[in-house]
N, CA and C of each residue as an Amber inpcrd file, in Angstrom:
protein
   198
 -60.9950000 -59.1970000  -4.6560000 -60.2740000 -57.9470000  -4.6830000
 -59.0010000 -58.1240000  -3.8570000 -57.9030000 -57.6470000  -4.3710000
 -56.6260000 -57.7920000  -3.6810000 -56.5180000 -56.7820000  -2.5470000
 -55.5130000 -56.9540000  -1.7330000 -55.3100000 -56.0610000  -0.5920000
 -55.0260000 -54.6260000  -1.0060000 -54.2440000 -54.4540000  -2.0610000
 -53.9070000 -53.1050000  -2.5310000 -55.1360000 -52.4140000  -3.1190000
 -55.9260000 -53.1420000  -3.8800000 -57.1330000 -52.5660000  -4.4750000
 -58.1340000 -52.1800000  -3.3950000 -58.2660000 -53.0340000  -2.3910000
 -59.1740000 -52.7330000  -1.2790000 -58.7200000 -51.4810000  -0.5320000
 -57.4090000 -51.3120000  -0.3850000 -56.8720000 -50.1330000   0.2940000
 -57.1480000 -48.8630000  -0.5130000 -57.0260000 -48.9410000  -1.8320000
 -57.2970000 -47.7760000  -2.6850000 -58.7650000 -47.3830000  -2.5960000
 -59.6560000 -48.3560000  -2.6780000 -61.0900000 -48.0720000  -2.6010000
 -61.4400000 -47.4980000  -1.2330000 -60.8700000 -48.0490000  -0.1720000
 -61.1420000 -47.5440000   1.1730000 -60.6210000 -46.1210000   1.3530000
 -59.4540000 -45.8360000   0.8030000 -58.8910000 -44.4900000   0.8830000
 -59.7590000 -43.4940000   0.1240000 -60.2330000 -43.8800000  -1.0510000
 -61.1100000 -43.0000000  -1.8130000 -62.4180000 -42.7360000  -1.0760000
 -62.9650000 -43.7530000  -0.4290000 -64.1980000 -43.5710000   0.3490000
 -63.9810000 -42.6070000   1.5000000 -62.8800000 -42.7600000   2.2050000
 -62.5800000 -41.8780000   3.3280000 -62.3540000 -40.4450000   2.8550000
 -61.6120000 -40.2850000   1.7580000 -61.3770000 -38.9530000   1.2070000
 -62.6870000 -38.3240000   0.7470000 -63.5630000 -39.1110000   0.1390000
 -64.8470000 -38.5990000  -0.3240000 -65.6740000 -38.0970000   0.8480000
 -65.7410000 -38.8770000   1.8930000 -66.5140000 -38.4780000   3.0630000
 -65.9670000 -37.1920000   3.6690000 -64.6630000 -37.1270000   3.8510000
 -64.0480000 -35.9430000   4.4500000 -64.2540000 -34.6990000   3.5790000
 -64.0320000 -34.8210000   2.2720000 -64.1410000 -33.6650000   1.3860000
 -65.5780000 -33.1700000   1.2480000 -66.5300000 -34.0830000   1.1910000
 -67.9300000 -33.6660000   1.0930000 -68.3560000 -32.9540000   2.3690000
 -67.9490000 -33.4650000   3.5180000 -68.3010000 -32.8120000   4.7800000
 -67.6650000 -31.4310000   4.8800000 -66.3880000 -31.3230000   4.5500000
 -65.7010000 -30.0300000   4.6080000 -66.3270000 -29.0440000   3.6200000
 -66.5870000 -29.4880000   2.4080000 -67.1740000 -28.6000000   1.4090000
 -68.5580000 -28.1230000   1.7890000 -69.4000000 -29.0190000   2.2440000
 -70.7670000 -28.6470000   2.6080000 -70.7770000 -27.7440000   3.8340000
 -69.9760000 -28.0810000   4.8320000 -69.9030000 -27.2550000   6.0340000
 -69.3670000 -25.8650000   5.7060000 -68.3890000 -25.7920000   4.8430000
 -67.8540000 -24.4920000   4.4360000 -68.8950000 -23.6350000   3.7390000
 -69.6970000 -24.2460000   2.8860000 -70.7660000 -23.4910000   2.2290000
 -71.7310000 -22.9150000   3.2490000 -72.1520000 -23.7380000   4.1960000
 -73.1570000 -23.3130000   5.1750000 -72.6000000 -22.2300000   6.0920000
 -71.3750000 -22.3990000   6.5610000 -70.8040000 -21.4620000   7.5270000
 -70.3930000 -20.1500000   6.8650000 -69.6820000 -20.2210000   5.7570000
 -69.1350000 -19.0130000   5.1400000 -70.1330000 -18.2330000   4.2960000
 -71.0210000 -18.9200000   3.6310000 -71.8720000 -18.2320000   2.6590000
 -73.3540000 -18.3580000   2.9750000 -73.7030000 -18.7690000   4.1590000
 -75.1080000 -18.8460000   4.5510000 -75.9130000 -19.8620000   3.7550000
 -75.2980000 -20.9310000   3.3210000 -76.0070000 -21.9690000   2.5830000
 -76.0560000 -21.7520000   1.0830000 -75.5280000 -20.6550000   0.6140000
 -75.5300000 -20.3640000  -0.8250000 -74.2120000 -20.8160000  -1.4390000
 -74.2470000 -21.7710000  -2.3780000 -72.9980000 -22.2070000  -3.0010000
 -72.4040000 -21.1160000  -3.8900000 -71.1510000 -20.8120000  -3.6570000
 -70.4320000 -19.8180000  -4.4550000 -69.3640000 -20.5680000  -5.2410000
 -69.3960000 -20.4380000  -6.5630000 -68.5000000 -21.2310000  -7.4140000
 -67.0290000 -20.8810000  -7.2280000 -66.7270000 -19.6830000  -6.7790000
 -65.3400000 -19.2740000  -6.6080000 -64.7610000 -19.7100000  -5.2670000
 -65.5500000 -20.3360000  -4.4510000 -65.1290000 -20.7370000  -3.1090000
 -64.2830000 -22.0050000  -3.1630000 -63.2700000 -22.1090000  -2.2900000
 -62.5050000 -23.3570000  -2.2270000 -63.3530000 -24.5170000  -1.6980000
 -64.4410000 -24.1910000  -1.0130000 -65.3270000 -25.2400000  -0.5160000
 -66.0690000 -25.9210000  -1.6690000 -66.3100000 -25.1940000  -2.7330000
 -66.9170000 -25.7920000  -3.9170000 -65.9790000 -26.8300000  -4.5190000
 -64.7070000 -26.4990000  -4.5620000 -63.7090000 -27.4380000  -5.0710000
 -63.6280000 -28.6780000  -4.1770000 -63.6390000 -28.4790000  -2.8680000
 -63.5870000 -29.6110000  -1.9390000 -64.8150000 -30.5050000  -2.1110000
 -65.9890000 -29.9010000  -2.2360000 -67.2070000 -30.6730000  -2.4080000
 -67.1750000 -31.4530000  -3.7240000 -66.7440000 -30.7900000  -4.7980000
 -66.6510000 -31.4580000  -6.0980000 -65.6560000 -32.6020000  -6.0930000
 -64.5170000 -32.4080000  -5.4440000 -63.5330000 -33.4850000  -5.3440000
 -64.0680000 -34.6430000  -4.5040000 -64.8560000 -34.3230000  -3.4860000
 -65.4700000 -35.3740000  -2.6720000 -66.4360000 -36.2170000  -3.4810000
 -67.2360000 -35.5630000  -4.3040000 -68.1700000 -36.2960000  -5.1630000
 -67.4020000 -37.1340000  -6.1810000 -66.3350000 -36.5790000  -6.7360000
 -65.5220000 -37.3280000  -7.6970000 -64.8700000 -38.5520000  -7.0410000
 -64.3820000 -38.3950000  -5.8250000 -63.7960000 -39.5350000  -5.1000000
 -64.8450000 -40.6000000  -4.8130000 -66.0470000 -40.1680000  -4.4750000
 -67.1260000 -41.1270000  -4.2040000 -67.4580000 -41.9200000  -5.4630000
 -67.5930000 -41.2350000  -6.5830000 -67.9000000 -41.9200000  -7.8380000
 -66.7670000 -42.8570000  -8.2520000 -65.5250000 -42.4190000  -8.0690000
 -64.3830000 -43.2670000  -8.4150000 -64.3310000 -44.5050000  -7.5280000
 -64.6200000 -44.3510000  -6.2390000 -64.5810000 -45.5120000  -5.3560000
 -65.6950000 -46.4950000  -5.6850000 -66.8630000 -45.9940000  -6.0660000
 -67.9570000 -46.8810000  -6.4660000 -67.5760000 -47.6390000  -7.7400000
 -67.0720000 -46.9140000  -8.7200000 -66.6760000 -47.5400000  -9.9820000
 -65.5840000 -48.5810000  -9.7630000 -64.5360000 -48.2130000  -9.0210000
 -63.4460000 -49.1600000  -8.7900000 -63.9010000 -50.3560000  -7.9680000
 -64.7780000 -50.1220000  -7.0140000 -65.2950000 -51.2280000  -6.2130000
 -66.0420000 -52.2310000  -7.0660000 -66.8600000 -51.7540000  -7.9660000
 -67.6140000 -52.6450000  -8.8460000 -66.6870000 -53.3050000  -9.8630000
 -65.8140000 -52.5190000 -10.4750000 -64.9090000 -53.0390000 -11.4940000
 -63.9660000 -54.1000000 -10.9180000 -63.4000000 -53.8250000  -9.7570000
 -62.4360000 -54.7620000  -9.1790000 -63.1200000 -55.9830000  -8.5840000
 -64.3690000 -55.8650000  -8.1620000 -65.0870000 -57.0200000  -7.6290000
 -65.4370000 -58.0110000  -8.7370000 -65.6810000 -57.5190000  -9.9350000
 -66.0520000 -58.3750000 -11.0680000 -64.8570000 -58.7680000 -11.9270000
 -63.6980000 -58.7050000 -11.3670000 -62.4750000 -58.9570000 -12.1190000
 -62.1770000 -60.4430000 -12.2990000 -62.8450000 -61.2830000 -11.5820000
 -62.5740000 -62.7230000 -11.6190000 -62.7440000 -63.2800000 -12.9580000
């Protein structure tokens, strides 16, 4: 994996971790643990999951590029 690809995967992992934590914490604090679809925390949580899946996919895809 090249340096640029490694940086992209690392950035996606960091963004995923931050967004999932913010989204989950927002659900618990603002809505008493009940997920509300209209909440911006739902969007943050969903984007965190999407970043996690993208980083996993890119990590596997770029590692097998040889």
